[in-house]
Protein backbone atom coordinates (compact mmCIF):
# COMPACT_ATOMS: atom_id res chain seq x y z
CA UNK A 1 0.00 0.00 0.00
CA UNK A 2 1.24 3.46 -0.88
CA UNK A 3 2.19 5.72 1.99
CA UNK A 4 0.73 9.20 2.19
CA UNK A 5 3.12 11.98 1.29
CA UNK A 6 4.28 14.28 4.04
CA UNK A 7 4.77 18.00 3.68
CA UNK A 8 8.54 17.49 3.85
CA UNK A 9 8.32 15.54 0.55
CA UNK A 10 6.45 18.28 -1.31
CA UNK A 11 7.65 21.61 -2.65
CA UNK A 12 6.33 24.20 -5.08
CA UNK A 13 7.10 23.18 -8.65
CA UNK A 14 7.06 19.43 -7.94
CA UNK A 15 5.46 17.69 -10.92
CA UNK A 16 3.13 14.75 -10.46
CA UNK A 17 3.61 11.66 -12.65
CA UNK A 18 1.95 11.88 -16.07
CA UNK A 19 -1.32 10.04 -16.69
CA UNK A 20 -2.38 9.36 -20.28
CA UNK A 21 -5.85 7.85 -20.50
CA UNK A 22 -7.21 6.54 -23.79
CA UNK A 23 -10.88 7.44 -23.65
CA UNK A 24 -13.29 4.70 -24.66
CA UNK A 25 -17.04 4.75 -25.22
CA UNK A 26 -17.29 2.54 -22.12
CA UNK A 27 -15.52 5.13 -19.94
CA UNK A 28 -17.71 7.96 -21.28
CA UNK A 29 -21.04 6.14 -21.01
CA UNK A 30 -20.15 4.23 -17.85
CA UNK A 31 -19.04 7.39 -16.06
CA UNK A 32 -22.25 9.16 -17.02
CA UNK A 33 -24.40 6.26 -15.86
CA UNK A 34 -22.44 5.81 -12.62
CA UNK A 35 -23.01 9.46 -11.79
CA UNK A 36 -26.70 9.20 -12.75
CA UNK A 37 -26.29 11.59 -15.66
CA UNK A 38 -28.73 10.32 -18.26
CA UNK A 39 -28.29 13.23 -20.64
CA UNK A 40 -28.25 11.49 -24.05
CA UNK A 41 -25.10 13.26 -25.34
CA UNK A 42 -23.08 11.35 -22.72
CA UNK A 43 -24.10 7.85 -23.83
CA UNK A 44 -25.72 8.11 -27.27
CA UNK A 45 -23.57 8.94 -30.29
CA UNK A 46 -26.59 9.86 -32.44
CA UNK A 47 -27.78 12.35 -29.81
CA UNK A 48 -24.34 13.97 -29.69
CA UNK A 49 -24.20 14.19 -33.48
CA UNK A 50 -27.63 15.87 -33.48
CA UNK A 51 -26.08 18.53 -31.21
CA UNK A 52 -23.21 19.15 -33.65
CA UNK A 53 -20.47 16.96 -32.14
CA UNK A 54 -18.83 13.94 -33.78
CA UNK A 55 -19.45 11.58 -30.84
CA UNK A 56 -20.75 11.36 -27.28
CA UNK A 57 -18.62 13.22 -24.76
CA UNK A 58 -17.51 12.85 -21.16
CA UNK A 59 -19.54 14.54 -18.44
CA UNK A 60 -18.01 16.78 -15.77
CA UNK A 61 -18.50 14.23 -12.99
CA UNK A 62 -16.44 11.61 -14.83
CA UNK A 63 -13.74 14.17 -15.58
CA UNK A 64 -13.74 15.25 -11.93
CA UNK A 65 -13.50 11.63 -10.80
CA UNK A 66 -10.50 11.00 -13.03
CA UNK A 67 -8.74 14.15 -11.80
CA UNK A 68 -9.54 13.33 -8.17
CA UNK A 69 -8.15 9.83 -8.56
CA UNK A 70 -5.02 11.24 -10.18
CA UNK A 71 -4.34 13.59 -7.26
CA UNK A 72 -5.25 11.20 -4.46
CA UNK A 73 -3.26 8.32 -5.99
CA UNK A 74 -0.24 10.64 -5.90
CA UNK A 75 -0.85 12.04 -2.41
CA UNK A 76 -1.74 8.75 -0.71
CA UNK A 77 -4.64 7.37 1.31
CA UNK A 78 -4.37 9.67 4.34
CA UNK A 79 -4.38 12.94 2.36
CA UNK A 80 -7.64 14.89 2.58
CA UNK A 81 -9.05 16.87 -0.31
CA UNK A 82 -10.36 20.09 1.22
CA UNK A 83 -11.32 22.07 -1.89
CA UNK A 84 -11.61 21.59 -5.64
CA UNK A 85 -11.98 24.29 -8.27
CA UNK A 86 -12.64 22.94 -11.77
CA UNK A 87 -13.19 24.48 -15.19
CA UNK A 88 -14.11 22.48 -18.27
CA UNK A 89 -12.86 23.38 -21.73
CA UNK A 90 -13.24 21.35 -24.92
CA UNK A 91 -14.93 17.94 -25.03
CA UNK A 92 -13.35 14.56 -24.35
CA UNK A 93 -14.69 11.80 -26.58
CA UNK A 94 -14.06 8.14 -27.38
CA UNK A 95 -10.73 7.85 -29.16
CA UNK A 96 -9.24 10.91 -27.45
CA UNK A 97 -6.18 10.49 -25.26
CA UNK A 98 -6.71 12.57 -22.14
CA UNK A 99 -3.28 13.70 -20.91
CA UNK A 100 -3.43 14.61 -17.24
CA UNK A 101 -0.56 16.64 -15.79
CA UNK A 102 -0.19 18.09 -12.31
CA UNK A 103 2.12 20.39 -10.40
CA UNK A 104 2.33 21.63 -6.84
CA UNK A 105 1.62 25.37 -6.94
CA UNK A 106 1.65 26.26 -3.24
CA UNK A 107 2.40 24.85 0.19
CA UNK A 108 1.68 26.30 3.61
CA UNK A 109 2.00 24.15 6.70
CA UNK A 110 0.15 20.91 5.97
CA UNK A 111 -1.82 22.49 3.10
CA UNK A 112 -0.84 21.82 -0.51
CA UNK A 113 -2.42 23.12 -3.73
CA UNK A 114 -2.02 21.08 -6.88
CA UNK A 115 -2.85 22.42 -10.33
CA UNK A 116 -4.17 19.78 -12.73
CA UNK A 117 -4.54 20.20 -16.49
CA UNK A 118 -6.09 17.63 -18.82
CA UNK A 119 -5.56 18.09 -22.55
CA UNK A 120 -6.47 16.20 -25.70
CA UNK A 121 -6.56 16.93 -29.43
CA UNK A 122 -9.25 19.58 -28.81
CA UNK A 123 -6.97 21.50 -26.41
CA UNK A 124 -7.65 21.93 -22.69
CA UNK A 125 -10.42 19.62 -21.52
CA UNK A 126 -10.08 20.48 -17.84
CA UNK A 127 -8.13 22.76 -15.54
CA UNK A 128 -8.47 22.30 -11.81
CA UNK A 129 -6.86 23.20 -8.53
CA UNK A 130 -6.99 20.70 -5.68
CA UNK A 131 -6.34 21.81 -2.12
CA UNK A 132 -5.08 18.99 0.08
CA UNK A 133 -4.25 18.53 3.72
CA UNK A 134 -1.32 16.21 4.29
CA UNK A 135 -0.71 14.43 7.61
mmCIF file with all atom_site columns, C-alpha atoms in Angstrom:
data_model
loop_
_atom_site.group_PDB
_atom_site.id
_atom_site.type_symbol
_atom_site.label_atom_id
_atom_site.label_alt_id
_atom_site.label_comp_id
_atom_site.label_asym_id
_atom_site.label_entity_id
_atom_site.label_seq_id
_atom_site.pdbx_PDB_ins_code
_atom_site.Cartn_x
_atom_site.Cartn_y
_atom_site.Cartn_z
_atom_site.occupancy
_atom_site.B_iso_or_equiv
_atom_site.pdbx_formal_charge
_atom_site.auth_seq_id
_atom_site.auth_comp_id
_atom_site.auth_asym_id
_atom_site.auth_atom_id
_atom_site.pdbx_PDB_model_num
ATOM 1   C CA . UNK A 1 1   ? 0.000   0.000  0.000   1.00 0.00 ? 1   UNK A CA 1
ATOM 2   C CA . UNK A 1 2   ? 1.241   3.464  -0.877  1.00 0.00 ? 2   UNK A CA 1
ATOM 3   C CA . UNK A 1 3   ? 2.195   5.723  1.988   1.00 0.00 ? 3   UNK A CA 1
ATOM 4   C CA . UNK A 1 4   ? 0.734   9.197  2.191   1.00 0.00 ? 4   UNK A CA 1
ATOM 5   C CA . UNK A 1 5   ? 3.119   11.982 1.290   1.00 0.00 ? 5   UNK A CA 1
ATOM 6   C CA . UNK A 1 6   ? 4.276   14.278 4.044   1.00 0.00 ? 6   UNK A CA 1
ATOM 7   C CA . UNK A 1 7   ? 4.773   18.001 3.676   1.00 0.00 ? 7   UNK A CA 1
ATOM 8   C CA . UNK A 1 8   ? 8.542   17.487 3.851   1.00 0.00 ? 8   UNK A CA 1
ATOM 9   C CA . UNK A 1 9   ? 8.320   15.542 0.554   1.00 0.00 ? 9   UNK A CA 1
ATOM 10  C CA . UNK A 1 10  ? 6.447   18.275 -1.305  1.00 0.00 ? 10  UNK A CA 1
ATOM 11  C CA . UNK A 1 11  ? 7.645   21.614 -2.650  1.00 0.00 ? 11  UNK A CA 1
ATOM 12  C CA . UNK A 1 12  ? 6.329   24.204 -5.081  1.00 0.00 ? 12  UNK A CA 1
ATOM 13  C CA . UNK A 1 13  ? 7.097   23.178 -8.646  1.00 0.00 ? 13  UNK A CA 1
ATOM 14  C CA . UNK A 1 14  ? 7.062   19.435 -7.940  1.00 0.00 ? 14  UNK A CA 1
ATOM 15  C CA . UNK A 1 15  ? 5.461   17.693 -10.917 1.00 0.00 ? 15  UNK A CA 1
ATOM 16  C CA . UNK A 1 16  ? 3.129   14.747 -10.465 1.00 0.00 ? 16  UNK A CA 1
ATOM 17  C CA . UNK A 1 17  ? 3.607   11.657 -12.652 1.00 0.00 ? 17  UNK A CA 1
ATOM 18  C CA . UNK A 1 18  ? 1.950   11.876 -16.071 1.00 0.00 ? 18  UNK A CA 1
ATOM 19  C CA . UNK A 1 19  ? -1.318  10.039 -16.688 1.00 0.00 ? 19  UNK A CA 1
ATOM 20  C CA . UNK A 1 20  ? -2.383  9.358  -20.285 1.00 0.00 ? 20  UNK A CA 1
ATOM 21  C CA . UNK A 1 21  ? -5.852  7.853  -20.501 1.00 0.00 ? 21  UNK A CA 1
ATOM 22  C CA . UNK A 1 22  ? -7.209  6.538  -23.792 1.00 0.00 ? 22  UNK A CA 1
ATOM 23  C CA . UNK A 1 23  ? -10.881 7.443  -23.652 1.00 0.00 ? 23  UNK A CA 1
ATOM 24  C CA . UNK A 1 24  ? -13.287 4.698  -24.665 1.00 0.00 ? 24  UNK A CA 1
ATOM 25  C CA . UNK A 1 25  ? -17.037 4.750  -25.220 1.00 0.00 ? 25  UNK A CA 1
ATOM 26  C CA . UNK A 1 26  ? -17.293 2.542  -22.124 1.00 0.00 ? 26  UNK A CA 1
ATOM 27  C CA . UNK A 1 27  ? -15.523 5.126  -19.938 1.00 0.00 ? 27  UNK A CA 1
ATOM 28  C CA . UNK A 1 28  ? -17.707 7.955  -21.280 1.00 0.00 ? 28  UNK A CA 1
ATOM 29  C CA . UNK A 1 29  ? -21.043 6.137  -21.014 1.00 0.00 ? 29  UNK A CA 1
ATOM 30  C CA . UNK A 1 30  ? -20.149 4.225  -17.847 1.00 0.00 ? 30  UNK A CA 1
ATOM 31  C CA . UNK A 1 31  ? -19.041 7.387  -16.065 1.00 0.00 ? 31  UNK A CA 1
ATOM 32  C CA . UNK A 1 32  ? -22.252 9.160  -17.019 1.00 0.00 ? 32  UNK A CA 1
ATOM 33  C CA . UNK A 1 33  ? -24.404 6.258  -15.855 1.00 0.00 ? 33  UNK A CA 1
ATOM 34  C CA . UNK A 1 34  ? -22.436 5.807  -12.619 1.00 0.00 ? 34  UNK A CA 1
ATOM 35  C CA . UNK A 1 35  ? -23.014 9.464  -11.787 1.00 0.00 ? 35  UNK A CA 1
ATOM 36  C CA . UNK A 1 36  ? -26.705 9.195  -12.754 1.00 0.00 ? 36  UNK A CA 1
ATOM 37  C CA . UNK A 1 37  ? -26.288 11.589 -15.658 1.00 0.00 ? 37  UNK A CA 1
ATOM 38  C CA . UNK A 1 38  ? -28.726 10.316 -18.257 1.00 0.00 ? 38  UNK A CA 1
ATOM 39  C CA . UNK A 1 39  ? -28.291 13.234 -20.641 1.00 0.00 ? 39  UNK A CA 1
ATOM 40  C CA . UNK A 1 40  ? -28.247 11.492 -24.053 1.00 0.00 ? 40  UNK A CA 1
ATOM 41  C CA . UNK A 1 41  ? -25.097 13.264 -25.344 1.00 0.00 ? 41  UNK A CA 1
ATOM 42  C CA . UNK A 1 42  ? -23.078 11.352 -22.716 1.00 0.00 ? 42  UNK A CA 1
ATOM 43  C CA . UNK A 1 43  ? -24.102 7.853  -23.831 1.00 0.00 ? 43  UNK A CA 1
ATOM 44  C CA . UNK A 1 44  ? -25.720 8.110  -27.271 1.00 0.00 ? 44  UNK A CA 1
ATOM 45  C CA . UNK A 1 45  ? -23.572 8.943  -30.292 1.00 0.00 ? 45  UNK A CA 1
ATOM 46  C CA . UNK A 1 46  ? -26.594 9.863  -32.437 1.00 0.00 ? 46  UNK A CA 1
ATOM 47  C CA . UNK A 1 47  ? -27.776 12.352 -29.809 1.00 0.00 ? 47  UNK A CA 1
ATOM 48  C CA . UNK A 1 48  ? -24.337 13.971 -29.685 1.00 0.00 ? 48  UNK A CA 1
ATOM 49  C CA . UNK A 1 49  ? -24.202 14.186 -33.479 1.00 0.00 ? 49  UNK A CA 1
ATOM 50  C CA . UNK A 1 50  ? -27.628 15.866 -33.482 1.00 0.00 ? 50  UNK A CA 1
ATOM 51  C CA . UNK A 1 51  ? -26.077 18.532 -31.211 1.00 0.00 ? 51  UNK A CA 1
ATOM 52  C CA . UNK A 1 52  ? -23.212 19.150 -33.652 1.00 0.00 ? 52  UNK A CA 1
ATOM 53  C CA . UNK A 1 53  ? -20.472 16.964 -32.139 1.00 0.00 ? 53  UNK A CA 1
ATOM 54  C CA . UNK A 1 54  ? -18.831 13.942 -33.781 1.00 0.00 ? 54  UNK A CA 1
ATOM 55  C CA . UNK A 1 55  ? -19.449 11.576 -30.837 1.00 0.00 ? 55  UNK A CA 1
ATOM 56  C CA . UNK A 1 56  ? -20.747 11.360 -27.285 1.00 0.00 ? 56  UNK A CA 1
ATOM 57  C CA . UNK A 1 57  ? -18.621 13.224 -24.758 1.00 0.00 ? 57  UNK A CA 1
ATOM 58  C CA . UNK A 1 58  ? -17.509 12.849 -21.160 1.00 0.00 ? 58  UNK A CA 1
ATOM 59  C CA . UNK A 1 59  ? -19.537 14.543 -18.440 1.00 0.00 ? 59  UNK A CA 1
ATOM 60  C CA . UNK A 1 60  ? -18.010 16.779 -15.773 1.00 0.00 ? 60  UNK A CA 1
ATOM 61  C CA . UNK A 1 61  ? -18.500 14.228 -12.991 1.00 0.00 ? 61  UNK A CA 1
ATOM 62  C CA . UNK A 1 62  ? -16.442 11.611 -14.833 1.00 0.00 ? 62  UNK A CA 1
ATOM 63  C CA . UNK A 1 63  ? -13.743 14.174 -15.575 1.00 0.00 ? 63  UNK A CA 1
ATOM 64  C CA . UNK A 1 64  ? -13.745 15.255 -11.931 1.00 0.00 ? 64  UNK A CA 1
ATOM 65  C CA . UNK A 1 65  ? -13.497 11.633 -10.795 1.00 0.00 ? 65  UNK A CA 1
ATOM 66  C CA . UNK A 1 66  ? -10.496 10.999 -13.033 1.00 0.00 ? 66  UNK A CA 1
ATOM 67  C CA . UNK A 1 67  ? -8.739  14.152 -11.801 1.00 0.00 ? 67  UNK A CA 1
ATOM 68  C CA . UNK A 1 68  ? -9.537  13.328 -8.175  1.00 0.00 ? 68  UNK A CA 1
ATOM 69  C CA . UNK A 1 69  ? -8.151  9.826  -8.560  1.00 0.00 ? 69  UNK A CA 1
ATOM 70  C CA . UNK A 1 70  ? -5.023  11.240 -10.181 1.00 0.00 ? 70  UNK A CA 1
ATOM 71  C CA . UNK A 1 71  ? -4.337  13.595 -7.256  1.00 0.00 ? 71  UNK A CA 1
ATOM 72  C CA . UNK A 1 72  ? -5.247  11.196 -4.460  1.00 0.00 ? 72  UNK A CA 1
ATOM 73  C CA . UNK A 1 73  ? -3.263  8.323  -5.993  1.00 0.00 ? 73  UNK A CA 1
ATOM 74  C CA . UNK A 1 74  ? -0.242  10.636 -5.901  1.00 0.00 ? 74  UNK A CA 1
ATOM 75  C CA . UNK A 1 75  ? -0.851  12.043 -2.409  1.00 0.00 ? 75  UNK A CA 1
ATOM 76  C CA . UNK A 1 76  ? -1.744  8.753  -0.707  1.00 0.00 ? 76  UNK A CA 1
ATOM 77  C CA . UNK A 1 77  ? -4.637  7.370  1.309   1.00 0.00 ? 77  UNK A CA 1
ATOM 78  C CA . UNK A 1 78  ? -4.365  9.674  4.339   1.00 0.00 ? 78  UNK A CA 1
ATOM 79  C CA . UNK A 1 79  ? -4.382  12.940 2.363   1.00 0.00 ? 79  UNK A CA 1
ATOM 80  C CA . UNK A 1 80  ? -7.636  14.888 2.584   1.00 0.00 ? 80  UNK A CA 1
ATOM 81  C CA . UNK A 1 81  ? -9.046  16.871 -0.310  1.00 0.00 ? 81  UNK A CA 1
ATOM 82  C CA . UNK A 1 82  ? -10.360 20.093 1.217   1.00 0.00 ? 82  UNK A CA 1
ATOM 83  C CA . UNK A 1 83  ? -11.318 22.071 -1.893  1.00 0.00 ? 83  UNK A CA 1
ATOM 84  C CA . UNK A 1 84  ? -11.612 21.591 -5.645  1.00 0.00 ? 84  UNK A CA 1
ATOM 85  C CA . UNK A 1 85  ? -11.980 24.293 -8.274  1.00 0.00 ? 85  UNK A CA 1
ATOM 86  C CA . UNK A 1 86  ? -12.638 22.942 -11.769 1.00 0.00 ? 86  UNK A CA 1
ATOM 87  C CA . UNK A 1 87  ? -13.190 24.481 -15.186 1.00 0.00 ? 87  UNK A CA 1
ATOM 88  C CA . UNK A 1 88  ? -14.111 22.484 -18.273 1.00 0.00 ? 88  UNK A CA 1
ATOM 89  C CA . UNK A 1 89  ? -12.858 23.380 -21.731 1.00 0.00 ? 89  UNK A CA 1
ATOM 90  C CA . UNK A 1 90  ? -13.238 21.346 -24.920 1.00 0.00 ? 90  UNK A CA 1
ATOM 91  C CA . UNK A 1 91  ? -14.925 17.942 -25.026 1.00 0.00 ? 91  UNK A CA 1
ATOM 92  C CA . UNK A 1 92  ? -13.347 14.560 -24.346 1.00 0.00 ? 92  UNK A CA 1
ATOM 93  C CA . UNK A 1 93  ? -14.688 11.797 -26.575 1.00 0.00 ? 93  UNK A CA 1
ATOM 94  C CA . UNK A 1 94  ? -14.059 8.145  -27.378 1.00 0.00 ? 94  UNK A CA 1
ATOM 95  C CA . UNK A 1 95  ? -10.730 7.850  -29.162 1.00 0.00 ? 95  UNK A CA 1
ATOM 96  C CA . UNK A 1 96  ? -9.237  10.910 -27.455 1.00 0.00 ? 96  UNK A CA 1
ATOM 97  C CA . UNK A 1 97  ? -6.185  10.487 -25.258 1.00 0.00 ? 97  UNK A CA 1
ATOM 98  C CA . UNK A 1 98  ? -6.705  12.569 -22.136 1.00 0.00 ? 98  UNK A CA 1
ATOM 99  C CA . UNK A 1 99  ? -3.283  13.704 -20.913 1.00 0.00 ? 99  UNK A CA 1
ATOM 100 C CA . UNK A 1 100 ? -3.425  14.611 -17.236 1.00 0.00 ? 100 UNK A CA 1
ATOM 101 C CA . UNK A 1 101 ? -0.560  16.635 -15.786 1.00 0.00 ? 101 UNK A CA 1
ATOM 102 C CA . UNK A 1 102 ? -0.187  18.086 -12.313 1.00 0.00 ? 102 UNK A CA 1
ATOM 103 C CA . UNK A 1 103 ? 2.120   20.387 -10.400 1.00 0.00 ? 103 UNK A CA 1
ATOM 104 C CA . UNK A 1 104 ? 2.330   21.631 -6.838  1.00 0.00 ? 104 UNK A CA 1
ATOM 105 C CA . UNK A 1 105 ? 1.621   25.371 -6.942  1.00 0.00 ? 105 UNK A CA 1
ATOM 106 C CA . UNK A 1 106 ? 1.650   26.256 -3.240  1.00 0.00 ? 106 UNK A CA 1
ATOM 107 C CA . UNK A 1 107 ? 2.402   24.851 0.188   1.00 0.00 ? 107 UNK A CA 1
ATOM 108 C CA . UNK A 1 108 ? 1.682   26.296 3.608   1.00 0.00 ? 108 UNK A CA 1
ATOM 109 C CA . UNK A 1 109 ? 2.003   24.148 6.704   1.00 0.00 ? 109 UNK A CA 1
ATOM 110 C CA . UNK A 1 110 ? 0.155   20.908 5.966   1.00 0.00 ? 110 UNK A CA 1
ATOM 111 C CA . UNK A 1 111 ? -1.823  22.494 3.099   1.00 0.00 ? 111 UNK A CA 1
ATOM 112 C CA . UNK A 1 112 ? -0.839  21.819 -0.510  1.00 0.00 ? 112 UNK A CA 1
ATOM 113 C CA . UNK A 1 113 ? -2.415  23.124 -3.726  1.00 0.00 ? 113 UNK A CA 1
ATOM 114 C CA . UNK A 1 114 ? -2.024  21.079 -6.881  1.00 0.00 ? 114 UNK A CA 1
ATOM 115 C CA . UNK A 1 115 ? -2.852  22.422 -10.332 1.00 0.00 ? 115 UNK A CA 1
ATOM 116 C CA . UNK A 1 116 ? -4.170  19.779 -12.729 1.00 0.00 ? 116 UNK A CA 1
ATOM 117 C CA . UNK A 1 117 ? -4.537  20.196 -16.491 1.00 0.00 ? 117 UNK A CA 1
ATOM 118 C CA . UNK A 1 118 ? -6.089  17.634 -18.820 1.00 0.00 ? 118 UNK A CA 1
ATOM 119 C CA . UNK A 1 119 ? -5.557  18.088 -22.547 1.00 0.00 ? 119 UNK A CA 1
ATOM 120 C CA . UNK A 1 120 ? -6.472  16.198 -25.697 1.00 0.00 ? 120 UNK A CA 1
ATOM 121 C CA . UNK A 1 121 ? -6.558  16.926 -29.429 1.00 0.00 ? 121 UNK A CA 1
ATOM 122 C CA . UNK A 1 122 ? -9.250  19.577 -28.807 1.00 0.00 ? 122 UNK A CA 1
ATOM 123 C CA . UNK A 1 123 ? -6.969  21.504 -26.408 1.00 0.00 ? 123 UNK A CA 1
ATOM 124 C CA . UNK A 1 124 ? -7.654  21.933 -22.691 1.00 0.00 ? 124 UNK A CA 1
ATOM 125 C CA . UNK A 1 125 ? -10.425 19.624 -21.522 1.00 0.00 ? 125 UNK A CA 1
ATOM 126 C CA . UNK A 1 126 ? -10.077 20.475 -17.836 1.00 0.00 ? 126 UNK A CA 1
ATOM 127 C CA . UNK A 1 127 ? -8.134  22.760 -15.542 1.00 0.00 ? 127 UNK A CA 1
ATOM 128 C CA . UNK A 1 128 ? -8.475  22.305 -11.810 1.00 0.00 ? 128 UNK A CA 1
ATOM 129 C CA . UNK A 1 129 ? -6.856  23.201 -8.530  1.00 0.00 ? 129 UNK A CA 1
ATOM 130 C CA . UNK A 1 130 ? -6.992  20.704 -5.677  1.00 0.00 ? 130 UNK A CA 1
ATOM 131 C CA . UNK A 1 131 ? -6.336  21.808 -2.121  1.00 0.00 ? 131 UNK A CA 1
ATOM 132 C CA . UNK A 1 132 ? -5.084  18.991 0.083   1.00 0.00 ? 132 UNK A CA 1
ATOM 133 C CA . UNK A 1 133 ? -4.252  18.533 3.718   1.00 0.00 ? 133 UNK A CA 1
ATOM 134 C CA . UNK A 1 134 ? -1.321  16.207 4.290   1.00 0.00 ? 134 UNK A CA 1
ATOM 135 C CA . UNK A 1 135 ? -0.713  14.431 7.610   1.00 0.00 ? 135 UNK A CA 1
#
